[in-house]
């Protein structure tokens, strides 16, 4: 078993040292990094370059093992107690130092102090931790959450009421989207207080970081950067957009933006039209929700959503938390980074239940015969990769009547009735379709679509439920 681990090389939990260094500082940073992470193992007597077992220099083996134990206990704060053992591997003596994941993080080198002596493991390297990472370690081990910490500004009773109404509206809209019959309850300041969206200080309600994120108050990093690239690298940017505001609104805006940039196949089966996107729509929404809710808001970088010719990448700041691994999240394991936001998103019907998102994504991709998504823990970031399914042949797009992307409407030849009819049909299939998406589907101008919608409204055939950003279409009188 140990030999199998050696052959796999250095990783987030494995480090090789060819010989025992004269100065313990050569390996002490890795000891601290393992304790701050998921634990790990250091092999003394294994060469890093080719993973060859060379063994440690002959001498008093047990005295050397005692010296390692003492050096670790004396050099680290809080105290780390390693499990040091000797193994005979391929006829050579190898010293194995096991470090357990710590429960009193952050651990640091006494000689450097907490501000400079905290180290973390990223893939197969040991790196100094920055101030934000140190703060997150302290919060996690004290069972506190950054989104529940008080923010430095004042709010009024009207601000609280407005947020409650906004969250309720979003909850109702998402219940409708899921055809849920659940009765959505109204919430109030006490609800927000129980979630940690509000805090109480000296008998007064104050906003927390979660309140800022849910209302779009710009004292925190909370933007999503979207980009479309030609090819499989970032060499040629062909489109970009930035989304700000309340994070629940960002989820919907980014979701709609990605759909407008993806391929769409329309099939007619009998009397009904069926639209098929490159990715399962609910999986796409789930991945965006996860990026927004589970990112580290201590980090000052933005979420990025990049669409390449061959894949979609959604990257969120903050790697996986302690005890969380790729294998475990695929099985439904979850550890909350932002408790207040998680409760709010569950209420808004944007999250079903803890740990269900990733297994549901995997299942939807399996059902549609798509390549399984990739999940990558990058240490400081977490990335989800969807392989693109090109569902239309771009060589067919010159055909004026049977474009596989959708129906082509020529502004100069099409009658008003034909445009109105097509728009009603699309709205019946997708009541969240945007004006831009309608224009793309019909291969016509945005102004033509807006004129058609105005006619349909005036004739009592279509109405808008909700506002322009978050509302839905309802075909109320089917004429066509």
CSV table of C-alpha atoms in Angstrom, one decimal:
chain,number,residue,atom,x,y,z
A,1,UNK,CA,0.0,0.0,0.0
A,2,UNK,CA,2.8,2.4,0.9
A,3,UNK,CA,4.6,1.5,-2.3
A,4,UNK,CA,1.5,2.3,-4.3
A,5,UNK,CA,1.3,5.7,-2.7
A,6,UNK,CA,5.0,6.3,-3.4
A,7,UNK,CA,4.6,5.4,-7.1
A,8,UNK,CA,1.9,8.0,-7.5
A,9,UNK,CA,4.3,10.8,-6.6
A,10,UNK,CA,4.0,13.9,-4.4
A,11,UNK,CA,0.5,15.3,-3.9
A,12,UNK,CA,-1.6,17.4,-1.5
A,13,UNK,CA,-1.0,14.8,1.1
A,14,UNK,CA,2.4,13.2,0.2
A,15,UNK,CA,5.9,14.7,0.4
A,16,UNK,CA,9.3,13.0,-0.4
A,17,UNK,CA,12.7,13.8,1.1
A,18,UNK,CA,15.7,11.9,-0.2
A,19,UNK,CA,17.5,12.2,3.1
A,20,UNK,CA,16.8,13.7,6.5
A,21,UNK,CA,17.9,17.3,6.3
A,22,UNK,CA,20.4,18.6,8.8
A,23,UNK,CA,18.0,21.5,9.5
A,24,UNK,CA,14.5,20.6,10.5
A,25,UNK,CA,13.2,23.8,9.0
A,26,UNK,CA,13.6,22.1,5.6
A,27,UNK,CA,10.5,20.0,6.2
A,28,UNK,CA,8.8,21.8,9.1
A,29,UNK,CA,6.8,24.0,6.7
A,30,UNK,CA,5.3,20.9,5.1
A,31,UNK,CA,4.4,19.6,8.6
A,32,UNK,CA,2.5,22.8,9.3
A,33,UNK,CA,0.8,22.7,5.9
A,34,UNK,CA,-0.4,19.2,6.4
A,35,UNK,CA,-1.9,20.0,9.9
A,36,UNK,CA,-3.7,23.0,8.4
A,37,UNK,CA,-5.1,20.9,5.6
A,38,UNK,CA,-6.3,17.3,5.4
A,39,UNK,CA,-3.2,15.8,7.0
A,40,UNK,CA,-0.4,14.1,5.1
A,41,UNK,CA,2.7,11.9,5.1
A,42,UNK,CA,6.4,12.7,4.7
A,43,UNK,CA,8.7,9.9,3.4
A,44,UNK,CA,12.4,10.3,4.3
A,45,UNK,CA,14.4,8.1,2.0
A,46,UNK,CA,12.4,8.5,-1.2
A,47,UNK,CA,13.7,10.6,-4.1
A,48,UNK,CA,11.2,13.1,-5.5
A,49,UNK,CA,12.5,13.1,-9.1
A,50,UNK,CA,11.9,9.4,-10.0
A,51,UNK,CA,10.1,8.2,-6.8
A,52,UNK,CA,13.0,5.8,-6.2
A,53,UNK,CA,13.3,4.3,-2.7
A,54,UNK,CA,16.9,5.1,-1.6
A,55,UNK,CA,16.6,4.7,2.1
A,56,UNK,CA,17.9,7.0,4.9
A,57,UNK,CA,21.6,7.1,5.8
A,58,UNK,CA,22.6,4.3,8.2
A,59,UNK,CA,22.9,5.3,11.8
A,60,UNK,CA,20.9,5.3,15.0
A,61,UNK,CA,17.4,5.0,13.4
A,62,UNK,CA,15.4,5.2,16.5
A,63,UNK,CA,17.3,8.2,17.8
A,64,UNK,CA,16.7,9.9,14.5
A,65,UNK,CA,12.9,9.2,14.8
A,66,UNK,CA,12.9,10.7,18.3
A,67,UNK,CA,14.7,13.8,17.1
A,68,UNK,CA,12.0,14.3,14.4
A,69,UNK,CA,9.2,14.0,16.9
A,70,UNK,CA,10.9,16.4,19.3
A,71,UNK,CA,11.7,18.9,16.5
A,72,UNK,CA,8.1,19.0,15.3
A,73,UNK,CA,6.7,19.4,18.8
A,74,UNK,CA,9.1,22.2,19.6
A,75,UNK,CA,8.8,24.1,16.4
A,76,UNK,CA,5.0,24.3,15.8
A,77,UNK,CA,2.2,26.1,17.6
A,78,UNK,CA,-0.3,24.8,18.6
A,79,UNK,CA,1.7,21.6,19.3
A,80,UNK,CA,1.7,18.9,16.7
A,81,UNK,CA,2.2,15.3,17.7
A,82,UNK,CA,3.3,13.3,14.7
A,83,UNK,CA,3.2,9.5,14.2
A,84,UNK,CA,6.8,8.6,13.3
A,85,UNK,CA,7.6,5.1,12.2
A,86,UNK,CA,10.3,3.1,10.3
A,87,UNK,CA,9.4,1.0,7.3
A,88,UNK,CA,11.4,-1.5,5.3
A,89,UNK,CA,10.5,-0.8,1.6
A,90,UNK,CA,12.3,-2.7,-1.1
A,91,UNK,CA,15.0,-3.7,1.4
A,92,UNK,CA,15.7,-0.2,2.5
A,93,UNK,CA,14.8,1.7,5.7
A,94,UNK,CA,12.4,4.6,5.2
A,95,UNK,CA,11.1,6.9,7.9
A,96,UNK,CA,7.5,7.8,7.6
A,97,UNK,CA,6.0,10.8,9.4
A,98,UNK,CA,2.2,10.9,9.6
A,99,UNK,CA,0.6,14.2,10.3
A,100,UNK,CA,-3.1,14.3,11.2
A,101,UNK,CA,-5.4,17.1,10.1
A,102,UNK,CA,-5.4,19.5,13.0
A,103,UNK,CA,-8.3,20.7,15.2
A,104,UNK,CA,-6.8,23.9,16.5
A,105,UNK,CA,-6.0,25.7,13.2
A,106,UNK,CA,-4.2,27.7,12.1
A,107,UNK,CA,-0.9,26.0,12.9
A,108,UNK,CA,2.3,28.0,12.4
A,109,UNK,CA,6.0,28.0,12.9
A,110,UNK,CA,6.9,29.5,16.3
A,111,UNK,CA,10.0,31.2,14.8
A,112,UNK,CA,7.9,33.1,12.2
A,113,UNK,CA,4.8,33.8,14.2
A,114,UNK,CA,1.2,33.5,13.1
A,115,UNK,CA,1.2,36.2,10.5
A,116,UNK,CA,4.1,34.8,8.6
A,117,UNK,CA,4.5,31.2,9.7
A,118,UNK,CA,1.2,29.6,8.5
A,119,UNK,CA,1.6,27.3,5.5
A,120,UNK,CA,-0.8,25.4,3.3
A,121,UNK,CA,-0.6,22.6,0.8
A,122,UNK,CA,-1.5,23.3,-2.8
A,123,UNK,CA,-1.3,20.1,-5.0
A,124,UNK,CA,2.2,18.9,-4.4
A,125,UNK,CA,3.8,22.1,-3.1
A,126,UNK,CA,3.9,24.0,0.3
A,127,UNK,CA,3.1,27.7,0.2
A,128,UNK,CA,2.7,30.5,2.7
A,129,UNK,CA,-0.9,31.2,3.6
A,130,UNK,CA,-2.2,34.8,3.0
A,131,UNK,CA,-4.2,36.8,5.6
A,132,UNK,CA,-7.6,35.8,4.2
A,133,UNK,CA,-6.8,32.1,4.3
A,134,UNK,CA,-5.6,32.4,7.9
A,135,UNK,CA,-8.9,34.1,8.8
A,136,UNK,CA,-10.9,31.4,7.2
A,137,UNK,CA,-9.0,28.7,9.1
A,138,UNK,CA,-9.7,30.5,12.3
A,139,UNK,CA,-13.4,30.8,11.5
A,140,UNK,CA,-13.8,27.2,10.4
A,141,UNK,CA,-12.2,25.8,13.5
A,142,UNK,CA,-14.2,28.0,15.8
A,143,UNK,CA,-17.4,27.0,14.0
A,144,UNK,CA,-18.2,30.5,12.9
A,145,UNK,CA,-19.0,31.7,9.4
A,146,UNK,CA,-17.8,34.8,7.6
A,147,UNK,CA,-21.2,35.6,6.1
A,148,UNK,CA,-22.7,35.8,9.6
A,149,UNK,CA,-20.2,38.5,10.8
A,150,UNK,CA,-21.6,42.0,11.3
A,151,UNK,CA,-21.0,44.5,8.5
A,152,UNK,CA,-19.9,48.0,9.2
A,153,UNK,CA,-23.0,50.1,8.2
A,154,UNK,CA,-26.5,50.8,9.5
A,155,UNK,CA,-29.8,49.7,8.1
A,156,UNK,CA,-33.5,50.7,8.7
A,157,UNK,CA,-36.6,48.7,9.3
A,158,UNK,CA,-37.5,49.5,5.7
A,159,UNK,CA,-34.3,47.9,4.4
A,160,UNK,CA,-35.1,44.7,6.3
A,161,UNK,CA,-38.7,44.6,5.0
A,162,UNK,CA,-37.5,45.2,1.4
A,163,UNK,CA,-35.1,42.3,1.7
A,164,UNK,CA,-37.7,40.0,3.2
A,165,UNK,CA,-40.1,40.9,0.3
A,166,UNK,CA,-37.4,40.3,-2.3
A,167,UNK,CA,-36.5,36.9,-0.9
A,168,UNK,CA,-40.1,35.9,-0.8
A,169,UNK,CA,-40.7,37.0,-4.4
A,170,UNK,CA,-37.7,34.9,-5.5
A,171,UNK,CA,-38.9,31.9,-3.5
A,172,UNK,CA,-42.3,32.1,-5.2
A,173,UNK,CA,-40.9,32.4,-8.7
A,174,UNK,CA,-38.6,29.4,-8.2
A,175,UNK,CA,-41.4,27.3,-6.8
A,176,UNK,CA,-43.3,28.1,-9.9
A,177,UNK,CA,-40.3,27.2,-12.1
A,178,UNK,CA,-40.1,23.8,-10.3
A,179,UNK,CA,-43.9,23.4,-10.4
A,180,UNK,CA,-43.7,23.1,-6.6
A,181,UNK,CA,-46.9,23.1,-4.6
A,182,UNK,CA,-45.1,24.1,-1.4
A,183,UNK,CA,-46.8,27.0,0.4
A,184,UNK,CA,-44.1,29.7,0.7
A,185,UNK,CA,-44.2,31.3,4.1
A,186,UNK,CA,-43.5,35.0,4.6
A,187,UNK,CA,-40.3,35.8,6.5
A,188,UNK,CA,-39.5,38.7,8.8
A,189,UNK,CA,-36.6,40.1,10.8
A,190,UNK,CA,-36.6,37.2,13.3
A,191,UNK,CA,-36.2,34.8,10.4
A,192,UNK,CA,-33.2,36.7,9.1
A,193,UNK,CA,-31.8,36.9,12.6
A,194,UNK,CA,-32.1,33.1,13.0
A,195,UNK,CA,-30.2,32.6,9.7
A,196,UNK,CA,-27.5,35.0,10.5
A,197,UNK,CA,-28.5,37.5,7.8
A,198,UNK,CA,-29.0,39.9,10.7
A,199,UNK,CA,-27.2,40.1,14.0
A,200,UNK,CA,-28.1,41.7,17.3
A,201,UNK,CA,-25.7,44.2,18.9
A,202,UNK,CA,-26.6,46.2,22.1
A,203,UNK,CA,-30.3,45.5,21.5
A,204,UNK,CA,-30.2,46.7,17.9
A,205,UNK,CA,-30.4,44.7,14.7
A,206,UNK,CA,-27.4,45.2,12.4
A,207,UNK,CA,-26.6,43.7,9.0
A,208,UNK,CA,-24.1,40.9,8.5
A,209,UNK,CA,-22.1,40.2,5.4
A,210,UNK,CA,-24.9,37.9,4.2
A,211,UNK,CA,-27.3,40.9,4.3
A,212,UNK,CA,-24.8,42.8,2.1
A,213,UNK,CA,-24.5,40.0,-0.4
A,214,UNK,CA,-28.3,39.5,-0.7
A,215,UNK,CA,-29.0,43.2,-1.2
A,216,UNK,CA,-26.0,44.0,-3.4
A,217,UNK,CA,-24.3,46.3,-0.9
A,218,UNK,CA,-20.8,46.8,-2.3
A,219,UNK,CA,-18.6,46.4,0.7
A,220,UNK,CA,-17.8,42.9,-0.4
A,221,UNK,CA,-16.4,41.2,-3.5
A,222,UNK,CA,-19.5,39.8,-5.2
A,223,UNK,CA,-19.2,40.0,-9.0
A,224,UNK,CA,-19.3,37.3,-11.7
A,225,UNK,CA,-17.1,37.8,-14.7
A,226,UNK,CA,-18.4,36.0,-17.9
A,227,UNK,CA,-16.3,35.5,-21.0
A,228,UNK,CA,-16.7,33.7,-24.3
A,229,UNK,CA,-13.5,32.6,-26.1
A,230,UNK,CA,-12.8,31.3,-29.5
A,231,UNK,CA,-10.8,28.1,-29.4
A,232,UNK,CA,-9.8,26.2,-26.3
A,233,UNK,CA,-7.6,28.9,-24.7
A,234,UNK,CA,-8.0,32.5,-23.6
A,235,UNK,CA,-6.1,33.8,-26.5
A,236,UNK,CA,-9.1,35.2,-28.4
A,237,UNK,CA,-11.9,36.9,-26.3
A,238,UNK,CA,-15.0,37.4,-28.4
A,239,UNK,CA,-17.5,38.5,-25.7
A,240,UNK,CA,-17.6,39.4,-22.0
A,241,UNK,CA,-20.0,40.7,-19.5
A,242,UNK,CA,-19.9,41.4,-15.7
A,243,UNK,CA,-22.8,40.8,-13.4
A,244,UNK,CA,-23.2,42.6,-10.0
A,245,UNK,CA,-26.0,43.3,-7.6
A,246,UNK,CA,-27.7,40.8,-5.2
A,247,UNK,CA,-26.2,37.4,-5.5
A,248,UNK,CA,-29.5,35.6,-6.1
A,249,UNK,CA,-30.1,37.9,-9.1
A,250,UNK,CA,-26.6,37.2,-10.3
A,251,UNK,CA,-27.4,33.5,-10.4
A,252,UNK,CA,-30.3,34.2,-12.8
A,253,UNK,CA,-28.5,36.7,-14.9
A,254,UNK,CA,-25.4,34.4,-15.4
A,255,UNK,CA,-27.7,31.5,-16.1
A,256,UNK,CA,-29.5,33.4,-18.9
A,257,UNK,CA,-26.3,34.7,-20.3
A,258,UNK,CA,-24.7,31.3,-20.7
A,259,UNK,CA,-27.9,29.9,-22.3
A,260,UNK,CA,-27.8,32.7,-24.9
A,261,UNK,CA,-24.3,31.7,-25.8
A,262,UNK,CA,-24.9,27.9,-26.0
A,263,UNK,CA,-26.2,25.9,-28.9
A,264,UNK,CA,-29.9,25.0,-29.0
A,265,UNK,CA,-31.7,22.3,-30.9
A,266,UNK,CA,-35.4,22.5,-31.5
A,267,UNK,CA,-37.4,19.4,-32.3
A,268,UNK,CA,-41.0,19.1,-33.3
A,269,UNK,CA,-42.6,15.9,-31.9
A,270,UNK,CA,-46.2,15.8,-33.0
A,271,UNK,CA,-47.9,19.0,-31.9
A,272,UNK,CA,-45.1,20.0,-29.4
A,273,UNK,CA,-41.8,21.7,-29.7
A,274,UNK,CA,-38.8,20.6,-27.5
A,275,UNK,CA,-35.7,22.6,-27.0
A,276,UNK,CA,-32.4,21.0,-26.0
A,277,UNK,CA,-29.4,22.9,-24.8
A,278,UNK,CA,-25.8,21.8,-24.7
A,279,UNK,CA,-26.0,21.3,-20.9
A,280,UNK,CA,-29.0,20.2,-18.7
A,281,UNK,CA,-30.5,23.5,-17.7
A,282,UNK,CA,-31.0,22.6,-14.0
A,283,UNK,CA,-27.4,21.3,-13.8
A,284,UNK,CA,-26.1,24.6,-15.2
A,285,UNK,CA,-28.2,26.5,-12.7
A,286,UNK,CA,-27.0,24.2,-9.9
A,287,UNK,CA,-23.3,24.8,-10.8
A,288,UNK,CA,-23.8,28.6,-10.8
A,289,UNK,CA,-25.6,28.5,-7.4
A,290,UNK,CA,-22.8,26.4,-5.9
A,291,UNK,CA,-20.2,28.8,-7.1
A,292,UNK,CA,-22.1,31.8,-5.6
A,293,UNK,CA,-23.1,30.2,-2.3
A,294,UNK,CA,-19.9,28.1,-1.5
A,295,UNK,CA,-17.2,30.6,-2.6
A,296,UNK,CA,-14.9,32.3,-0.1
A,297,UNK,CA,-16.0,35.9,0.3
A,298,UNK,CA,-12.8,36.6,2.2
A,299,UNK,CA,-11.0,36.3,-1.2
A,300,UNK,CA,-11.1,39.5,-3.3
A,301,UNK,CA,-11.2,37.8,-6.7
A,302,UNK,CA,-14.4,37.3,-8.7
A,303,UNK,CA,-16.3,34.2,-9.8
A,304,UNK,CA,-15.5,33.5,-13.5
A,305,UNK,CA,-17.7,31.7,-16.0
A,306,UNK,CA,-15.8,31.1,-19.2
A,307,UNK,CA,-17.2,29.4,-22.3
A,308,UNK,CA,-14.7,27.9,-24.8
A,309,UNK,CA,-15.4,26.0,-28.0
A,310,UNK,CA,-15.0,22.7,-26.2
A,311,UNK,CA,-16.1,23.4,-22.6
A,312,UNK,CA,-17.6,25.6,-19.9
A,313,UNK,CA,-15.6,26.5,-16.8
A,314,UNK,CA,-17.1,27.9,-13.6
A,315,UNK,CA,-14.4,28.9,-11.1
A,316,UNK,CA,-15.1,30.2,-7.6
A,317,UNK,CA,-12.6,31.6,-5.1
A,318,UNK,CA,-11.8,29.3,-2.2
A,319,UNK,CA,-10.8,25.6,-2.4
A,320,UNK,CA,-12.6,22.7,-0.7
A,321,UNK,CA,-12.8,22.9,3.1
A,322,UNK,CA,-11.1,20.5,5.4
A,323,UNK,CA,-12.5,16.9,5.3
A,324,UNK,CA,-14.1,17.7,1.9
A,325,UNK,CA,-12.8,15.8,-1.1
A,326,UNK,CA,-13.9,15.5,-4.8
A,327,UNK,CA,-14.8,11.8,-4.1
A,328,UNK,CA,-17.0,12.7,-1.1
A,329,UNK,CA,-18.9,15.6,-2.8
A,330,UNK,CA,-19.8,13.2,-5.7
A,331,UNK,CA,-21.4,11.0,-3.0
A,332,UNK,CA,-23.4,13.8,-1.6
A,333,UNK,CA,-21.1,15.0,1.3
A,334,UNK,CA,-21.4,18.7,2.0
A,335,UNK,CA,-19.7,21.1,4.4
A,336,UNK,CA,-21.2,24.6,4.6
A,337,UNK,CA,-18.9,27.6,4.1
A,338,UNK,CA,-21.6,30.3,4.2
A,339,UNK,CA,-24.3,29.2,6.6
A,340,UNK,CA,-26.6,32.3,6.3
A,341,UNK,CA,-26.5,32.3,2.5
A,342,UNK,CA,-27.2,28.6,2.4
A,343,UNK,CA,-30.3,29.0,4.6
A,344,UNK,CA,-31.5,31.9,2.4
A,345,UNK,CA,-31.0,30.0,-0.8
A,346,UNK,CA,-32.8,27.0,0.5
A,347,UNK,CA,-35.7,29.3,1.4
A,348,UNK,CA,-35.6,30.8,-2.2
A,349,UNK,CA,-35.8,27.3,-3.7
A,350,UNK,CA,-32.4,27.7,-5.2
A,351,UNK,CA,-31.0,24.8,-3.1
A,352,UNK,CA,-33.0,21.7,-2.4
A,353,UNK,CA,-31.1,20.2,0.4
A,354,UNK,CA,-27.5,19.9,1.7
A,355,UNK,CA,-25.2,17.8,-0.5
A,356,UNK,CA,-27.8,17.0,-3.2
A,357,UNK,CA,-26.4,19.3,-5.9
A,358,UNK,CA,-23.4,17.5,-7.3
A,359,UNK,CA,-25.0,14.0,-7.3
A,360,UNK,CA,-28.0,15.5,-9.2
A,361,UNK,CA,-25.7,17.1,-11.8
A,362,UNK,CA,-23.9,13.8,-12.3
A,363,UNK,CA,-27.2,11.9,-12.7
A,364,UNK,CA,-28.6,14.5,-15.2
A,365,UNK,CA,-25.4,14.2,-17.3
A,366,UNK,CA,-25.6,10.4,-17.2
A,367,UNK,CA,-29.3,10.4,-18.3
A,368,UNK,CA,-28.5,12.6,-21.3
A,369,UNK,CA,-25.5,10.6,-22.3
A,370,UNK,CA,-23.0,13.4,-21.8
A,371,UNK,CA,-19.4,13.4,-20.6
A,372,UNK,CA,-19.2,13.4,-16.8
A,373,UNK,CA,-18.4,16.9,-15.5
A,374,UNK,CA,-15.0,17.5,-14.0
A,375,UNK,CA,-14.5,18.9,-10.5
A,376,UNK,CA,-11.1,20.4,-9.7
A,377,UNK,CA,-9.8,21.5,-6.3
A,378,UNK,CA,-7.1,24.1,-7.2
A,379,UNK,CA,-6.2,24.9,-3.6
A,380,UNK,CA,-7.2,28.5,-3.7
A,381,UNK,CA,-10.1,28.0,-6.1
A,382,UNK,CA,-12.6,25.4,-7.1
A,383,UNK,CA,-13.6,24.7,-10.7
A,384,UNK,CA,-16.4,22.8,-12.4
A,385,UNK,CA,-15.9,21.9,-16.1
A,386,UNK,CA,-18.8,20.9,-18.4
A,387,UNK,CA,-17.7,19.5,-21.8
A,388,UNK,CA,-19.8,21.0,-24.6
A,389,UNK,CA,-22.1,19.0,-26.7
A,390,UNK,CA,-22.3,20.7,-30.2
A,391,UNK,CA,-25.9,19.9,-31.0
A,392,UNK,CA,-26.2,21.6,-34.3
A,393,UNK,CA,-24.1,21.6,-37.5
A,394,UNK,CA,-22.8,25.1,-38.1
A,395,UNK,CA,-22.6,24.4,-41.9
A,396,UNK,CA,-26.4,24.4,-42.0
A,397,UNK,CA,-26.8,27.9,-40.8
A,398,UNK,CA,-27.0,29.4,-44.3
A,399,UNK,CA,-30.3,27.7,-45.1
A,400,UNK,CA,-32.9,30.4,-44.9
A,401,UNK,CA,-35.8,28.2,-43.9
A,402,UNK,CA,-34.5,25.2,-41.9
A,403,UNK,CA,-31.7,26.4,-39.7
A,404,UNK,CA,-31.2,23.8,-37.0
A,405,UNK,CA,-30.7,26.5,-34.4
A,406,UNK,CA,-34.3,27.7,-34.8
A,407,UNK,CA,-36.8,29.3,-37.1
A,408,UNK,CA,-35.5,32.0,-39.4
A,409,UNK,CA,-37.6,35.1,-39.7
A,410,UNK,CA,-36.7,37.7,-42.4
A,411,UNK,CA,-37.9,41.1,-41.3
A,412,UNK,CA,-38.7,42.2,-44.8
A,413,UNK,CA,-40.8,39.2,-45.8
A,414,UNK,CA,-42.4,37.8,-42.7
A,415,UNK,CA,-45.9,38.8,-41.7
A,416,UNK,CA,-46.6,40.2,-38.3
A,417,UNK,CA,-48.8,37.3,-37.6
A,418,UNK,CA,-46.1,34.7,-38.3
A,419,UNK,CA,-43.7,36.5,-36.0
A,420,UNK,CA,-46.3,36.7,-33.2
A,421,UNK,CA,-47.2,33.1,-33.6
A,422,UNK,CA,-43.5,31.9,-33.4
A,423,UNK,CA,-43.0,34.1,-30.3
A,424,UNK,CA,-46.1,32.6,-28.6
A,425,UNK,CA,-44.9,29.1,-29.3
A,426,UNK,CA,-41.5,29.7,-27.8
A,427,UNK,CA,-42.9,31.4,-24.7
A,428,UNK,CA,-45.2,28.4,-24.1
A,429,UNK,CA,-42.1,26.1,-24.1
A,430,UNK,CA,-39.8,28.4,-22.2
A,431,UNK,CA,-41.6,31.1,-20.1
A,432,UNK,CA,-38.2,32.5,-18.9
A,433,UNK,CA,-37.0,33.2,-22.5
A,434,UNK,CA,-35.4,36.7,-22.9
A,435,UNK,CA,-35.9,39.2,-25.7
A,436,UNK,CA,-32.3,38.7,-26.8
A,437,UNK,CA,-32.9,35.0,-26.9
A,438,UNK,CA,-36.1,35.4,-28.9
A,439,UNK,CA,-34.2,37.5,-31.4
A,440,UNK,CA,-31.5,34.8,-31.7
A,441,UNK,CA,-34.0,32.0,-32.1
A,442,UNK,CA,-35.9,33.8,-34.8
A,443,UNK,CA,-32.9,35.3,-36.5
A,444,UNK,CA,-34.5,38.7,-36.4
A,445,UNK,CA,-33.8,42.0,-34.7
A,446,UNK,CA,-34.4,42.9,-31.1
A,447,UNK,CA,-36.7,45.8,-32.1
A,448,UNK,CA,-38.8,43.4,-34.2
A,449,UNK,CA,-39.3,41.1,-31.2
A,450,UNK,CA,-40.2,44.1,-28.9
A,451,UNK,CA,-42.8,45.3,-31.5
A,452,UNK,CA,-44.3,41.8,-31.6
A,453,UNK,CA,-44.4,41.5,-27.8
A,454,UNK,CA,-46.2,44.9,-27.6
A,455,UNK,CA,-48.8,43.7,-30.2
A,456,UNK,CA,-49.3,40.5,-28.2
A,457,UNK,CA,-49.8,42.4,-25.0
A,458,UNK,CA,-52.2,44.9,-26.5
A,459,UNK,CA,-54.2,42.1,-28.0
A,460,UNK,CA,-54.4,40.3,-24.6
A,461,UNK,CA,-52.5,37.3,-25.8
A,462,UNK,CA,-49.4,37.6,-23.6
A,463,UNK,CA,-48.7,39.1,-20.2
A,464,UNK,CA,-45.5,39.6,-18.2
A,465,UNK,CA,-45.6,38.2,-14.6
A,466,UNK,CA,-43.0,40.0,-12.5
A,467,UNK,CA,-40.4,42.6,-13.6
A,468,UNK,CA,-38.3,42.7,-16.7
A,469,UNK,CA,-35.3,41.0,-15.0
A,470,UNK,CA,-36.8,38.3,-13.0
A,471,UNK,CA,-40.3,37.9,-14.4
A,472,UNK,CA,-41.9,35.2,-16.7
A,473,UNK,CA,-44.1,35.2,-19.8
A,474,UNK,CA,-47.6,33.9,-19.7
A,475,UNK,CA,-49.6,33.1,-22.9
A,476,UNK,CA,-53.1,33.9,-21.6
A,477,UNK,CA,-55.1,33.5,-24.8
A,478,UNK,CA,-53.9,31.1,-27.4
A,479,UNK,CA,-54.9,32.4,-30.8
A,480,UNK,CA,-52.4,30.5,-32.9
